[in-house]
């Protein structure tokens, strides 16, 4: 086995174009029926705000990797100086079942999340023929910061303006140097929401707060999944999910729209519809993207880093026990 952590991932490097390409590959492999990802269970105990989620998956095709992601999310952790999420992944050889790697990396979780958003963003820009992006980021934790890094890498000069809001404030020193000159720090979420044509909500808000409809034609990357009051998006007809079974539960905005506004699976498009079949060309108005997070993306991206670690001799080899 090989053990990898955040510093090893950074040592191998972050290539956003490559990560988005992996997500696209997985969408095609899944579409062809060569993926397995059971509905993920949520383990809750004691403080029910906390959860640990199991995400087993197999990806065939050019990925050919199996494994499980085991991610704990404890919202009160930052108040104790601890990361909110702790992400671990075990990779298994799909031919023998032997463990190949143990990865302890919150960074890897963020890379997958932002790469999925990157695929959605690229399709949106291409179909809507958007020349520039005014990016609004609500929440300024690690996931939001990786979304900004992804946008900087993929958009370049097309990133026209950035507006950041976090209920705890934003330290200007945390803003990447290359975009400080085009970045505003908002005193209210509404400014980031109203001034942007691409909005990413990356919060751990205990209550929904967005109570107004999006700008016409805006892309809403609803990463945190529980920020929009139903009335604010009930009129949006271009609703996109990664997987209906996964996202229409656990008190997500999609589940509320399903219960309160009658949203059904046939009313939504999937990311595969968008990326593989050009579905966005048929959809008008704002686009509301809700990615619950699929283990197939995590396993494929973790598999990429494992193979790079093997090639570059990065990480810590762990001896196998005697047979």
PDB file of C-alpha atoms in Angstrom:
ATOM      1  CA  UNK A   1       0.000   0.000   0.000  1.00  0.00           C
ATOM      2  CA  UNK A   2       0.954   3.609  -0.427  1.00  0.00           C
ATOM      3  CA  UNK A   3      -0.049   6.283   2.091  1.00  0.00           C
ATOM      4  CA  UNK A   4      -0.762   9.775   0.760  1.00  0.00           C
ATOM      5  CA  UNK A   5      -1.792  13.012   2.466  1.00  0.00           C
ATOM      6  CA  UNK A   6      -2.365  16.637   1.430  1.00  0.00           C
ATOM      7  CA  UNK A   7       1.318  17.506   1.047  1.00  0.00           C
ATOM      8  CA  UNK A   8       1.815  14.535  -1.267  1.00  0.00           C
ATOM      9  CA  UNK A   9      -1.123  15.692  -3.408  1.00  0.00           C
ATOM     10  CA  UNK A  10       0.412  19.165  -3.623  1.00  0.00           C
ATOM     11  CA  UNK A  11       3.794  17.664  -4.469  1.00  0.00           C
ATOM     12  CA  UNK A  12       2.264  15.787  -7.400  1.00  0.00           C
ATOM     13  CA  UNK A  13       0.526  18.994  -8.467  1.00  0.00           C
ATOM     14  CA  UNK A  14      -2.906  20.334  -9.312  1.00  0.00           C
ATOM     15  CA  UNK A  15      -3.793  20.430 -13.001  1.00  0.00           C
ATOM     16  CA  UNK A  16      -7.375  21.683 -13.196  1.00  0.00           C
ATOM     17  CA  UNK A  17      -7.797  20.872 -16.880  1.00  0.00           C
ATOM     18  CA  UNK A  18      -6.705  17.288 -16.210  1.00  0.00           C
ATOM     19  CA  UNK A  19      -9.018  16.930 -13.208  1.00  0.00           C
ATOM     20  CA  UNK A  20     -12.003  18.199 -15.197  1.00  0.00           C
ATOM     21  CA  UNK A  21     -11.071  15.778 -17.976  1.00  0.00           C
ATOM     22  CA  UNK A  22     -11.177  12.903 -15.464  1.00  0.00           C
ATOM     23  CA  UNK A  23     -14.675  13.968 -14.396  1.00  0.00           C
ATOM     24  CA  UNK A  24     -15.780  13.982 -18.040  1.00  0.00           C
ATOM     25  CA  UNK A  25     -14.281  10.526 -18.561  1.00  0.00           C
ATOM     26  CA  UNK A  26     -16.178   9.203 -15.549  1.00  0.00           C
ATOM     27  CA  UNK A  27     -19.441  10.696 -16.816  1.00  0.00           C
ATOM     28  CA  UNK A  28     -18.989   8.796 -20.093  1.00  0.00           C
ATOM     29  CA  UNK A  29     -17.999   5.555 -18.329  1.00  0.00           C
ATOM     30  CA  UNK A  30     -20.983   5.823 -15.982  1.00  0.00           C
ATOM     31  CA  UNK A  31     -23.259   6.576 -18.918  1.00  0.00           C
ATOM     32  CA  UNK A  32     -22.085   3.344 -20.550  1.00  0.00           C
ATOM     33  CA  UNK A  33     -23.000   1.368 -17.417  1.00  0.00           C
ATOM     34  CA  UNK A  34     -19.438   0.570 -16.338  1.00  0.00           C
ATOM     35  CA  UNK A  35     -19.658   2.155 -12.879  1.00  0.00           C
ATOM     36  CA  UNK A  36     -21.090   0.986  -9.581  1.00  0.00           C
ATOM     37  CA  UNK A  37     -21.907   3.379  -6.741  1.00  0.00           C
ATOM     38  CA  UNK A  38     -24.488   2.262  -4.137  1.00  0.00           C
ATOM     39  CA  UNK A  39     -26.560   4.919  -2.433  1.00  0.00           C
ATOM     40  CA  UNK A  40     -24.302   6.308   0.258  1.00  0.00           C
ATOM     41  CA  UNK A  41     -25.319   5.843   3.919  1.00  0.00           C
ATOM     42  CA  UNK A  42     -25.012   8.569   6.540  1.00  0.00           C
ATOM     43  CA  UNK A  43     -23.755   7.595   9.985  1.00  0.00           C
ATOM     44  CA  UNK A  44     -25.048   9.912  12.718  1.00  0.00           C
ATOM     45  CA  UNK A  45     -24.608   9.607  16.457  1.00  0.00           C
ATOM     46  CA  UNK A  46     -24.678  11.815  19.571  1.00  0.00           C
ATOM     47  CA  UNK A  47     -24.728  15.307  18.014  1.00  0.00           C
ATOM     48  CA  UNK A  48     -26.936  14.791  14.969  1.00  0.00           C
ATOM     49  CA  UNK A  49     -25.480  17.794  13.168  1.00  0.00           C
ATOM     50  CA  UNK A  50     -22.442  15.603  12.554  1.00  0.00           C
ATOM     51  CA  UNK A  51     -22.249  12.887   9.942  1.00  0.00           C
ATOM     52  CA  UNK A  52     -19.813  10.381   8.493  1.00  0.00           C
ATOM     53  CA  UNK A  53     -20.610   9.282   4.954  1.00  0.00           C
ATOM     54  CA  UNK A  54     -19.514   6.081   3.225  1.00  0.00           C
ATOM     55  CA  UNK A  55     -19.083   6.317  -0.551  1.00  0.00           C
ATOM     56  CA  UNK A  56     -18.048   2.989  -2.123  1.00  0.00           C
ATOM     57  CA  UNK A  57     -17.556   2.988  -5.880  1.00  0.00           C
ATOM     58  CA  UNK A  58     -16.099   1.151  -8.852  1.00  0.00           C
ATOM     59  CA  UNK A  59     -15.135   2.896 -12.103  1.00  0.00           C
ATOM     60  CA  UNK A  60     -14.270   0.842 -15.180  1.00  0.00           C
ATOM     61  CA  UNK A  61     -13.183   2.098 -18.582  1.00  0.00           C
ATOM     62  CA  UNK A  62      -9.824   3.806 -18.686  1.00  0.00           C
ATOM     63  CA  UNK A  63      -9.946   4.354 -14.887  1.00  0.00           C
ATOM     64  CA  UNK A  64     -10.345   0.758 -13.632  1.00  0.00           C
ATOM     65  CA  UNK A  65     -10.315   1.434  -9.916  1.00  0.00           C
ATOM     66  CA  UNK A  66     -12.405   0.493  -6.888  1.00  0.00           C
ATOM     67  CA  UNK A  67     -12.484   1.906  -3.400  1.00  0.00           C
ATOM     68  CA  UNK A  68     -14.369   3.716  -0.702  1.00  0.00           C
ATOM     69  CA  UNK A  69     -14.420   7.284   0.502  1.00  0.00           C
ATOM     70  CA  UNK A  70     -15.155   7.746   4.221  1.00  0.00           C
ATOM     71  CA  UNK A  71     -15.728  11.416   4.963  1.00  0.00           C
ATOM     72  CA  UNK A  72     -16.658  12.957   8.300  1.00  0.00           C
ATOM     73  CA  UNK A  73     -18.314  16.377   8.467  1.00  0.00           C
ATOM     74  CA  UNK A  74     -18.508  17.989  11.907  1.00  0.00           C
ATOM     75  CA  UNK A  75     -19.735  21.612  11.494  1.00  0.00           C
ATOM     76  CA  UNK A  76     -18.575  22.757  14.954  1.00  0.00           C
ATOM     77  CA  UNK A  77     -14.978  21.641  14.393  1.00  0.00           C
ATOM     78  CA  UNK A  78     -13.668  25.038  13.167  1.00  0.00           C
ATOM     79  CA  UNK A  79     -14.668  26.585  16.497  1.00  0.00           C
ATOM     80  CA  UNK A  80     -12.248  24.082  18.109  1.00  0.00           C
ATOM     81  CA  UNK A  81      -9.460  24.772  15.641  1.00  0.00           C
ATOM     82  CA  UNK A  82     -10.134  21.575  13.678  1.00  0.00           C
ATOM     83  CA  UNK A  83     -11.080  21.106  10.025  1.00  0.00           C
ATOM     84  CA  UNK A  84     -14.809  20.715   9.450  1.00  0.00           C
ATOM     85  CA  UNK A  85     -14.316  17.742   7.122  1.00  0.00           C
ATOM     86  CA  UNK A  86     -11.928  14.809   7.397  1.00  0.00           C
ATOM     87  CA  UNK A  87     -11.623  12.795   4.210  1.00  0.00           C
ATOM     88  CA  UNK A  88     -10.094   9.341   3.851  1.00  0.00           C
ATOM     89  CA  UNK A  89     -10.070   7.047   0.811  1.00  0.00           C
ATOM     90  CA  UNK A  90      -9.018   3.423   0.452  1.00  0.00           C
ATOM     91  CA  UNK A  91      -8.290   2.208  -3.078  1.00  0.00           C
ATOM     92  CA  UNK A  92      -8.534  -1.470  -3.997  1.00  0.00           C
ATOM     93  CA  UNK A  93      -7.259  -3.405  -6.974  1.00  0.00           C
ATOM     94  CA  UNK A  94     -10.481  -4.227  -8.884  1.00  0.00           C
ATOM     95  CA  UNK A  95      -9.007  -7.542 -10.024  1.00  0.00           C
ATOM     96  CA  UNK A  96      -7.911  -8.944  -6.670  1.00  0.00           C
ATOM     97  CA  UNK A  97      -9.480  -6.673  -4.058  1.00  0.00           C
ATOM     98  CA  UNK A  98      -6.063  -6.008  -2.529  1.00  0.00           C
ATOM     99  CA  UNK A  99      -5.695  -2.542  -0.964  1.00  0.00           C
ATOM    100  CA  UNK A 100      -3.500  -0.256  -3.059  1.00  0.00           C
ATOM    101  CA  UNK A 101      -3.535   3.027  -1.167  1.00  0.00           C
ATOM    102  CA  UNK A 102      -4.751   4.779   1.948  1.00  0.00           C
ATOM    103  CA  UNK A 103      -5.277   8.492   1.391  1.00  0.00           C
ATOM    104  CA  UNK A 104      -5.989  11.033   4.143  1.00  0.00           C
ATOM    105  CA  UNK A 105      -6.641  14.239   2.242  1.00  0.00           C
ATOM    106  CA  UNK A 106      -9.216  16.971   2.683  1.00  0.00           C
ATOM    107  CA  UNK A 107      -7.596  18.612  -0.320  1.00  0.00           C
ATOM    108  CA  UNK A 108      -8.605  15.692  -2.524  1.00  0.00           C
ATOM    109  CA  UNK A 109     -12.234  16.165  -1.509  1.00  0.00           C
ATOM    110  CA  UNK A 110     -12.062  19.829  -2.496  1.00  0.00           C
ATOM    111  CA  UNK A 111     -10.352  19.085  -5.795  1.00  0.00           C
ATOM    112  CA  UNK A 112     -13.124  16.677  -6.788  1.00  0.00           C
ATOM    113  CA  UNK A 113     -15.824  19.154  -5.787  1.00  0.00           C
ATOM    114  CA  UNK A 114     -14.332  22.041  -7.743  1.00  0.00           C
ATOM    115  CA  UNK A 115     -13.517  19.879 -10.773  1.00  0.00           C
ATOM    116  CA  UNK A 116     -17.174  18.812 -11.038  1.00  0.00           C
ATOM    117  CA  UNK A 117     -18.176  22.483 -10.859  1.00  0.00           C
ATOM    118  CA  UNK A 118     -15.549  23.196 -13.518  1.00  0.00           C
ATOM    119  CA  UNK A 119     -17.197  20.795 -15.962  1.00  0.00           C
ATOM    120  CA  UNK A 120     -20.583  22.449 -15.381  1.00  0.00           C
ATOM    121  CA  UNK A 121     -19.057  25.915 -15.739  1.00  0.00           C
ATOM    122  CA  UNK A 122     -17.319  25.046 -19.019  1.00  0.00           C
ATOM    123  CA  UNK A 123     -20.557  23.716 -20.521  1.00  0.00           C
ATOM    124  CA  UNK A 124     -22.491  26.765 -19.339  1.00  0.00           C
ATOM    125  CA  UNK A 125     -19.964  29.182 -20.833  1.00  0.00           C
ATOM    126  CA  UNK A 126     -19.813  27.298 -24.114  1.00  0.00           C
ATOM    127  CA  UNK A 127     -23.571  26.958 -24.634  1.00  0.00           C
ATOM    128  CA  UNK A 128     -24.505  30.425 -23.349  1.00  0.00           C
ATOM    129  CA  UNK A 129     -21.555  31.926 -25.267  1.00  0.00           C
ATOM    130  CA  UNK A 130     -20.423  33.782 -22.175  1.00  0.00           C
ATOM    131  CA  UNK A 131     -17.320  35.885 -22.801  1.00  0.00           C
ATOM    132  CA  UNK A 132     -16.563  36.892 -19.218  1.00  0.00           C
ATOM    133  CA  UNK A 133     -17.434  35.682 -15.726  1.00  0.00           C
ATOM    134  CA  UNK A 134     -18.365  37.779 -12.728  1.00  0.00           C
ATOM    135  CA  UNK A 135     -17.925  35.245  -9.939  1.00  0.00           C
ATOM    136  CA  UNK A 136     -19.753  35.468  -6.629  1.00  0.00           C
ATOM    137  CA  UNK A 137     -18.506  33.179  -3.856  1.00  0.00           C
ATOM    138  CA  UNK A 138     -20.689  32.922  -0.762  1.00  0.00           C
ATOM    139  CA  UNK A 139     -18.617  31.283   1.941  1.00  0.00           C
ATOM    140  CA  UNK A 140     -14.822  31.514   1.971  1.00  0.00           C
ATOM    141  CA  UNK A 141     -13.660  28.202   3.363  1.00  0.00           C
ATOM    142  CA  UNK A 142     -11.390  25.649   1.668  1.00  0.00           C
ATOM    143  CA  UNK A 143     -14.021  24.574  -0.901  1.00  0.00           C
ATOM    144  CA  UNK A 144     -14.696  28.150  -2.003  1.00  0.00           C
ATOM    145  CA  UNK A 145     -10.982  28.890  -2.219  1.00  0.00           C
ATOM    146  CA  UNK A 146     -10.477  25.863  -4.459  1.00  0.00           C
ATOM    147  CA  UNK A 147     -13.380  26.997  -6.636  1.00  0.00           C
ATOM    148  CA  UNK A 148     -11.648  30.326  -7.096  1.00  0.00           C
ATOM    149  CA  UNK A 149      -8.357  28.569  -7.917  1.00  0.00           C
ATOM    150  CA  UNK A 150     -10.199  26.454 -10.490  1.00  0.00           C
ATOM    151  CA  UNK A 151     -11.786  29.528 -12.065  1.00  0.00           C
ATOM    152  CA  UNK A 152      -8.458  31.358 -12.210  1.00  0.00           C
ATOM    153  CA  UNK A 153      -6.826  28.391 -13.937  1.00  0.00           C
ATOM    154  CA  UNK A 154      -9.625  27.617 -16.395  1.00  0.00           C
ATOM    155  CA  UNK A 155     -10.903  31.101 -17.181  1.00  0.00           C
ATOM    156  CA  UNK A 156      -7.767  33.230 -17.219  1.00  0.00           C
ATOM    157  CA  UNK A 157      -8.575  36.729 -18.463  1.00  0.00           C
ATOM    158  CA  UNK A 158     -12.239  35.793 -18.907  1.00  0.00           C
ATOM    159  CA  UNK A 159     -12.567  36.067 -15.118  1.00  0.00           C
ATOM    160  CA  UNK A 160     -13.692  39.689 -15.058  1.00  0.00           C
ATOM    161  CA  UNK A 161     -14.642  40.234 -11.420  1.00  0.00           C
ATOM    162  CA  UNK A 162     -14.769  38.313  -8.134  1.00  0.00           C
ATOM    163  CA  UNK A 163     -16.956  39.099  -5.137  1.00  0.00           C
ATOM    164  CA  UNK A 164     -16.436  37.271  -1.834  1.00  0.00           C
ATOM    165  CA  UNK A 165     -18.710  37.051   1.171  1.00  0.00           C
ATOM    166  CA  UNK A 166     -18.371  35.075   4.381  1.00  0.00           C
ATOM    167  CA  UNK A 167     -20.387  35.557   7.542  1.00  0.00           C
ATOM    168  CA  UNK A 168     -17.082  35.436   9.484  1.00  0.00           C
ATOM    169  CA  UNK A 169     -15.430  37.978   7.206  1.00  0.00           C
ATOM    170  CA  UNK A 170     -12.744  37.564   4.561  1.00  0.00           C
ATOM    171  CA  UNK A 171      -9.057  38.135   5.268  1.00  0.00           C
ATOM    172  CA  UNK A 172      -7.674  40.010   2.220  1.00  0.00           C
ATOM    173  CA  UNK A 173      -4.390  38.132   2.633  1.00  0.00           C
ATOM    174  CA  UNK A 174      -6.170  34.892   1.690  1.00  0.00           C
ATOM    175  CA  UNK A 175      -7.151  36.231  -1.749  1.00  0.00           C
ATOM    176  CA  UNK A 176      -4.811  34.948  -4.493  1.00  0.00           C
ATOM    177  CA  UNK A 177      -2.454  37.692  -5.639  1.00  0.00           C
ATOM    178  CA  UNK A 178      -3.384  37.328  -9.299  1.00  0.00           C
ATOM    179  CA  UNK A 179      -7.009  38.373  -8.681  1.00  0.00           C
ATOM    180  CA  UNK A 180      -6.724  40.836  -5.792  1.00  0.00           C
ATOM    181  CA  UNK A 181      -7.086  43.753  -8.170  1.00  0.00           C
ATOM    182  CA  UNK A 182     -10.459  42.495  -9.420  1.00  0.00           C
ATOM    183  CA  UNK A 183     -11.837  41.192  -6.113  1.00  0.00           C
ATOM    184  CA  UNK A 184     -14.408  42.847  -3.859  1.00  0.00           C
ATOM    185  CA  UNK A 185     -15.224  41.771  -0.308  1.00  0.00           C
ATOM    186  CA  UNK A 186     -18.936  42.124   0.326  1.00  0.00           C
ATOM    187  CA  UNK A 187     -20.555  43.021   3.633  1.00  0.00           C
ATOM    188  CA  UNK A 188     -23.696  41.104   2.694  1.00  0.00           C
ATOM    189  CA  UNK A 189     -24.359  37.954   0.668  1.00  0.00           C
ATOM    190  CA  UNK A 190     -26.805  39.859  -1.521  1.00  0.00           C
ATOM    191  CA  UNK A 191     -24.057  41.896  -3.133  1.00  0.00           C
ATOM    192  CA  UNK A 192     -22.143  38.759  -4.155  1.00  0.00           C
ATOM    193  CA  UNK A 193     -25.369  37.141  -5.337  1.00  0.00           C
ATOM    194  CA  UNK A 194     -26.721  40.065  -7.331  1.00  0.00           C
ATOM    195  CA  UNK A 195     -23.468  41.217  -8.921  1.00  0.00           C
ATOM    196  CA  UNK A 196     -22.447  37.840 -10.377  1.00  0.00           C
ATOM    197  CA  UNK A 197     -23.389  35.772 -13.405  1.00  0.00           C
ATOM    198  CA  UNK A 198     -21.834  32.698 -11.757  1.00  0.00           C
ATOM    199  CA  UNK A 199     -22.603  32.163  -8.056  1.00  0.00           C
ATOM    200  CA  UNK A 200     -21.073  29.382  -5.947  1.00  0.00           C
ATOM    201  CA  UNK A 201     -22.539  28.780  -2.502  1.00  0.00           C
ATOM    202  CA  UNK A 202     -19.897  27.063  -0.369  1.00  0.00           C
ATOM    203  CA  UNK A 203     -21.199  27.438   3.174  1.00  0.00           C
ATOM    204  CA  UNK A 204     -22.143  25.359   6.189  1.00  0.00           C
ATOM    205  CA  UNK A 205     -25.079  27.602   6.977  1.00  0.00           C
ATOM    206  CA  UNK A 206     -27.452  25.981   9.497  1.00  0.00           C
ATOM    207  CA  UNK A 207     -30.406  27.779   7.894  1.00  0.00           C
ATOM    208  CA  UNK A 208     -31.404  28.698   4.348  1.00  0.00           C
ATOM    209  CA  UNK A 209     -31.069  32.408   3.694  1.00  0.00           C
ATOM    210  CA  UNK A 210     -31.202  33.099  -0.082  1.00  0.00           C
ATOM    211  CA  UNK A 211     -34.691  34.516  -0.488  1.00  0.00           C
ATOM    212  CA  UNK A 212     -34.634  36.148  -3.907  1.00  0.00           C
ATOM    213  CA  UNK A 213     -34.573  34.752  -7.436  1.00  0.00           C
ATOM    214  CA  UNK A 214     -31.300  34.633  -9.373  1.00  0.00           C
ATOM    215  CA  UNK A 215     -30.354  37.008 -12.150  1.00  0.00           C
ATOM    216  CA  UNK A 216     -31.636  36.036 -15.578  1.00  0.00           C
ATOM    217  CA  UNK A 217     -29.261  33.528 -17.144  1.00  0.00           C
ATOM    218  CA  UNK A 218     -27.069  33.121 -14.049  1.00  0.00           C
ATOM    219  CA  UNK A 219     -25.340  29.845 -13.203  1.00  0.00           C
ATOM    220  CA  UNK A 220     -25.899  28.774  -9.590  1.00  0.00           C
ATOM    221  CA  UNK A 221     -23.294  26.280  -8.385  1.00  0.00           C
ATOM    222  CA  UNK A 222     -25.153  25.083  -5.296  1.00  0.00           C
ATOM    223  CA  UNK A 223     -22.167  23.300  -3.769  1.00  0.00           C
ATOM    224  CA  UNK A 224     -23.408  23.396  -0.179  1.00  0.00           C
ATOM    225  CA  UNK A 225     -26.911  22.274  -1.268  1.00  0.00           C
ATOM    226  CA  UNK A 226     -28.838  23.905   1.601  1.00  0.00           C
ATOM    227  CA  UNK A 227     -28.693  27.666   1.048  1.00  0.00           C
ATOM    228  CA  UNK A 228     -31.751  28.460  -1.099  1.00  0.00           C
ATOM    229  CA  UNK A 229     -35.247  28.963   0.274  1.00  0.00           C
ATOM    230  CA  UNK A 230     -37.590  27.068  -2.066  1.00  0.00           C
ATOM    231  CA  UNK A 231     -39.416  30.174  -3.298  1.00  0.00           C
ATOM    232  CA  UNK A 232     -36.156  31.699  -4.564  1.00  0.00           C
ATOM    233  CA  UNK A 233     -35.570  28.911  -7.111  1.00  0.00           C
ATOM    234  CA  UNK A 234     -39.069  27.472  -7.572  1.00  0.00           C
ATOM    235  CA  UNK A 235     -39.353  29.313 -10.890  1.00  0.00           C
ATOM    236  CA  UNK A 236     -36.060  27.989 -12.282  1.00  0.00           C
ATOM    237  CA  UNK A 237     -36.705  25.428 -15.015  1.00  0.00           C
ATOM    238  CA  UNK A 238     -33.060  24.584 -15.825  1.00  0.00           C
ATOM    239  CA  UNK A 239     -32.298  22.342 -12.846  1.00  0.00           C
ATOM    240  CA  UNK A 240     -29.248  20.073 -13.118  1.00  0.00           C
ATOM    241  CA  UNK A 241     -28.133  17.358 -10.664  1.00  0.00           C
ATOM    242  CA  UNK A 242     -25.335  14.810 -10.625  1.00  0.00           C
ATOM    243  CA  UNK A 243     -27.653  11.983  -9.506  1.00  0.00           C
ATOM    244  CA  UNK A 244     -31.325  12.332  -8.567  1.00  0.00           C
ATOM    245  CA  UNK A 245     -31.315   9.398  -6.112  1.00  0.00           C
ATOM    246  CA  UNK A 246     -28.450  10.915  -4.155  1.00  0.00           C
ATOM    247  CA  UNK A 247     -29.489  14.543  -4.148  1.00  0.00           C
ATOM    248  CA  UNK A 248     -33.228  14.255  -3.479  1.00  0.00           C
ATOM    249  CA  UNK A 249     -32.745  13.466   0.224  1.00  0.00           C
ATOM    250  CA  UNK A 250     -30.943  14.629   3.376  1.00  0.00           C
ATOM    251  CA  UNK A 251     -32.768  17.979   3.481  1.00  0.00           C
ATOM    252  CA  UNK A 252     -31.205  19.333   0.296  1.00  0.00           C
ATOM    253  CA  UNK A 253     -32.704  22.200  -1.651  1.00  0.00           C
ATOM    254  CA  UNK A 254     -33.703  19.666  -4.305  1.00  0.00           C
ATOM    255  CA  UNK A 255     -35.573  17.571  -1.748  1.00  0.00           C
ATOM    256  CA  UNK A 256     -37.451  20.661  -0.551  1.00  0.00           C
ATOM    257  CA  UNK A 257     -38.365  21.567  -4.126  1.00  0.00           C
ATOM    258  CA  UNK A 258     -39.549  17.985  -4.601  1.00  0.00           C
ATOM    259  CA  UNK A 259     -41.716  18.085  -1.466  1.00  0.00           C
ATOM    260  CA  UNK A 260     -42.995  21.653  -1.641  1.00  0.00           C
ATOM    261  CA  UNK A 261     -43.047  22.468  -5.363  1.00  0.00           C
ATOM    262  CA  UNK A 262     -43.552  19.037  -6.909  1.00  0.00           C
ATOM    263  CA  UNK A 263     -40.163  18.816  -8.626  1.00  0.00           C
ATOM    264  CA  UNK A 264     -39.757  15.333 -10.109  1.00  0.00           C
ATOM    265  CA  UNK A 265     -36.835  13.391 -11.559  1.00  0.00           C
ATOM    266  CA  UNK A 266     -38.165  13.877 -15.080  1.00  0.00           C
ATOM    267  CA  UNK A 267     -38.065  17.645 -14.535  1.00  0.00           C
ATOM    268  CA  UNK A 268     -34.298  17.770 -14.061  1.00  0.00           C
ATOM    269  CA  UNK A 269     -31.257  17.163 -16.249  1.00  0.00           C
ATOM    270  CA  UNK A 270     -28.125  15.358 -15.131  1.00  0.00           C
ATOM    271  CA  UNK A 271     -24.538  16.486 -15.497  1.00  0.00           C
ATOM    272  CA  UNK A 272     -24.154  13.662 -18.026  1.00  0.00           C
ATOM    273  CA  UNK A 273     -27.054  15.120 -20.031  1.00  0.00           C
ATOM    274  CA  UNK A 274     -25.264  18.452 -20.032  1.00  0.00           C
ATOM    275  CA  UNK A 275     -21.696  17.289 -20.704  1.00  0.00           C
ATOM    276  CA  UNK A 276     -22.401  14.367 -23.060  1.00  0.00           C
ATOM    277  CA  UNK A 277     -25.660  15.312 -24.786  1.00  0.00           C
ATOM    278  CA  UNK A 278     -25.659  19.110 -24.909  1.00  0.00           C
ATOM    279  CA  UNK A 279     -28.866  19.400 -22.877  1.00  0.00           C
ATOM    280  CA  UNK A 280     -28.161  23.000 -21.870  1.00  0.00           C
ATOM    281  CA  UNK A 281     -29.013  24.106 -25.411  1.00  0.00           C
ATOM    282  CA  UNK A 282     -32.608  23.116 -24.665  1.00  0.00           C
ATOM    283  CA  UNK A 283     -32.792  24.951 -21.323  1.00  0.00           C
ATOM    284  CA  UNK A 284     -33.511  28.649 -20.871  1.00  0.00           C
ATOM    285  CA  UNK A 285     -33.070  31.003 -17.952  1.00  0.00           C
ATOM    286  CA  UNK A 286     -30.895  30.583 -14.860  1.00  0.00           C
ATOM    287  CA  UNK A 287     -29.190  27.213 -14.352  1.00  0.00           C
ATOM    288  CA  UNK A 288     -29.439  25.653 -10.876  1.00  0.00           C
ATOM    289  CA  UNK A 289     -26.718  22.986 -10.462  1.00  0.00           C
ATOM    290  CA  UNK A 290     -26.922  20.687  -7.441  1.00  0.00           C
ATOM    291  CA  UNK A 291     -24.006  18.229  -7.094  1.00  0.00           C
ATOM    292  CA  UNK A 292     -24.496  15.893  -4.130  1.00  0.00           C
ATOM    293  CA  UNK A 293     -21.062  14.372  -4.769  1.00  0.00           C
ATOM    294  CA  UNK A 294     -20.572  10.934  -6.295  1.00  0.00           C
ATOM    295  CA  UNK A 295     -17.994   8.420  -5.129  1.00  0.00           C
ATOM    296  CA  UNK A 296     -17.139   7.533  -8.724  1.00  0.00           C
ATOM    297  CA  UNK A 297     -15.519  10.960  -9.154  1.00  0.00           C
ATOM    298  CA  UNK A 298     -13.609  10.634  -5.877  1.00  0.00           C
ATOM    299  CA  UNK A 299     -12.301   7.168  -6.705  1.00  0.00           C
ATOM    300  CA  UNK A 300     -11.250   8.176 -10.218  1.00  0.00           C
ATOM    301  CA  UNK A 301      -9.387  11.282  -9.063  1.00  0.00           C
ATOM    302  CA  UNK A 302      -7.821   9.407  -6.136  1.00  0.00           C
ATOM    303  CA  UNK A 303      -6.784   6.688  -8.608  1.00  0.00           C
ATOM    304  CA  UNK A 304      -5.113   9.296 -10.783  1.00  0.00           C
ATOM    305  CA  UNK A 305      -3.091  10.622  -7.838  1.00  0.00           C
ATOM    306  CA  UNK A 306      -2.214   7.111  -6.685  1.00  0.00           C
ATOM    307  CA  UNK A 307      -0.828   6.209 -10.100  1.00  0.00           C
ATOM    308  CA  UNK A 308       1.097   9.475 -10.269  1.00  0.00           C
ATOM    309  CA  UNK A 309       2.459   8.785  -6.777  1.00  0.00           C
ATOM    310  CA  UNK A 310       3.612   5.358  -7.912  1.00  0.00           C
ATOM    311  CA  UNK A 311       5.258   6.829 -11.006  1.00  0.00           C
ATOM    312  CA  UNK A 312       6.943   9.688  -9.146  1.00  0.00           C
ATOM    313  CA  UNK A 313       7.716   7.691  -5.967  1.00  0.00           C
ATOM    314  CA  UNK A 314       5.707  10.127  -3.844  1.00  0.00           C
ATOM    315  CA  UNK A 315       4.130   9.106  -0.541  1.00  0.00           C
ATOM    316  CA  UNK A 316       4.943   6.542   2.089  1.00  0.00           C
ATOM    317  CA  UNK A 317       5.032   2.823   1.151  1.00  0.00           C
ATOM    318  CA  UNK A 318       3.327   0.676   3.776  1.00  0.00           C
ATOM    319  CA  UNK A 319       4.526  -2.920   4.125  1.00  0.00           C
ATOM    320  CA  UNK A 320       2.046  -5.721   3.596  1.00  0.00           C
ATOM    321  CA  UNK A 321       1.534  -8.179   6.445  1.00  0.00           C
ATOM    322  CA  UNK A 322       3.043 -11.632   6.102  1.00  0.00           C
ATOM    323  CA  UNK A 323       0.816 -14.235   4.526  1.00  0.00           C
TER     324      UNK A 323
END
